[in-house]
XYZ file of C-alpha atoms in Angstrom:
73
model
C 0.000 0.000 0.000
C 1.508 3.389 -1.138
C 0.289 5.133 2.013
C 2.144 2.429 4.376
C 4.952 3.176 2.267
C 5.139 6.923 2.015
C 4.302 6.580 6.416
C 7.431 4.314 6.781
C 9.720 6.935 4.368
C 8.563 9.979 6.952
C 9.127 8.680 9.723
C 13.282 6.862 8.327
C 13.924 10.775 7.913
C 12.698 11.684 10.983
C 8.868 12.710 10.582
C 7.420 10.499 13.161
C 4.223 12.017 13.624
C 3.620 12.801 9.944
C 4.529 9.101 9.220
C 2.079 7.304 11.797
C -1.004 10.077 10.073
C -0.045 8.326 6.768
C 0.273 4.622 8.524
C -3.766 5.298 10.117
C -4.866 6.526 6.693
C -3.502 3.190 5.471
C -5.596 1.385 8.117
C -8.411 2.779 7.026
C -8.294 1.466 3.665
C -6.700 -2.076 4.969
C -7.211 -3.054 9.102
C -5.072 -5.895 8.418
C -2.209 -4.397 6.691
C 0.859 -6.258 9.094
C 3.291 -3.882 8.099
C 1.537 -0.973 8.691
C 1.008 -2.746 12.008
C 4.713 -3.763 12.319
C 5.331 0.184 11.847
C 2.952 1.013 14.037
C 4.227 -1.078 16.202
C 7.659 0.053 16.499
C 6.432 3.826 16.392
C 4.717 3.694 19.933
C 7.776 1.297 21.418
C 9.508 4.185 20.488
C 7.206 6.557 22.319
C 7.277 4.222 25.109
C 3.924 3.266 24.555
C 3.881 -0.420 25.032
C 0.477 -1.355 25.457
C 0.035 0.120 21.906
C 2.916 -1.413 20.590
C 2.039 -4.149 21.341
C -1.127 -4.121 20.288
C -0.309 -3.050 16.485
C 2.716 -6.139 17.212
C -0.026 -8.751 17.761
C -1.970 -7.952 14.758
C 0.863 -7.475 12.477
C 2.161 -11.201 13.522
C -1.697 -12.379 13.114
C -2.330 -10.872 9.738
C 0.973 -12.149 8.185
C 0.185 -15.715 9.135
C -1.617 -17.611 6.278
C -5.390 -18.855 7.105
C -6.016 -22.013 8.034
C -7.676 -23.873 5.469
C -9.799 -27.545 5.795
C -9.222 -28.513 2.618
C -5.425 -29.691 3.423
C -6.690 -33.231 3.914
């Protein structure tokens, strides 16, 4: 998603806040993006926010792994 990507390019050069706006416009067009979440992520740790770094953590990890299907019999 171009609006994770242009978030994750403001906030390498320093623009942390202006990066995470762009990262939450990118979750509005995709909840489940994991690495918007994985930037999210390590924006609040960075903050020092680690129930919400967590948080965005947990649902990167969960949205990267593959659903589980019934048909692998």
């Amino acid at each position: 998603d171009l609006r994770c990507e242009a978030g994750g390019i403001l906030m390498e050069v320093g623009l942390k806040k202006e990066g995470a706006d762009w990262l939450f416009t990118a979750l509005k067009c995709n909840p489940k993006h994991p690495k918007t979440h994985e930037l999210l992520g390590q924006y609040y740790a960075e903050l020092g926010q680690r129930s919400q770094a967590g948080h965005h953590r947990l649902l990167a990890a969960e949205n990267l792994q593959p659903a589980f299907s019934a048909k692998s019999k």
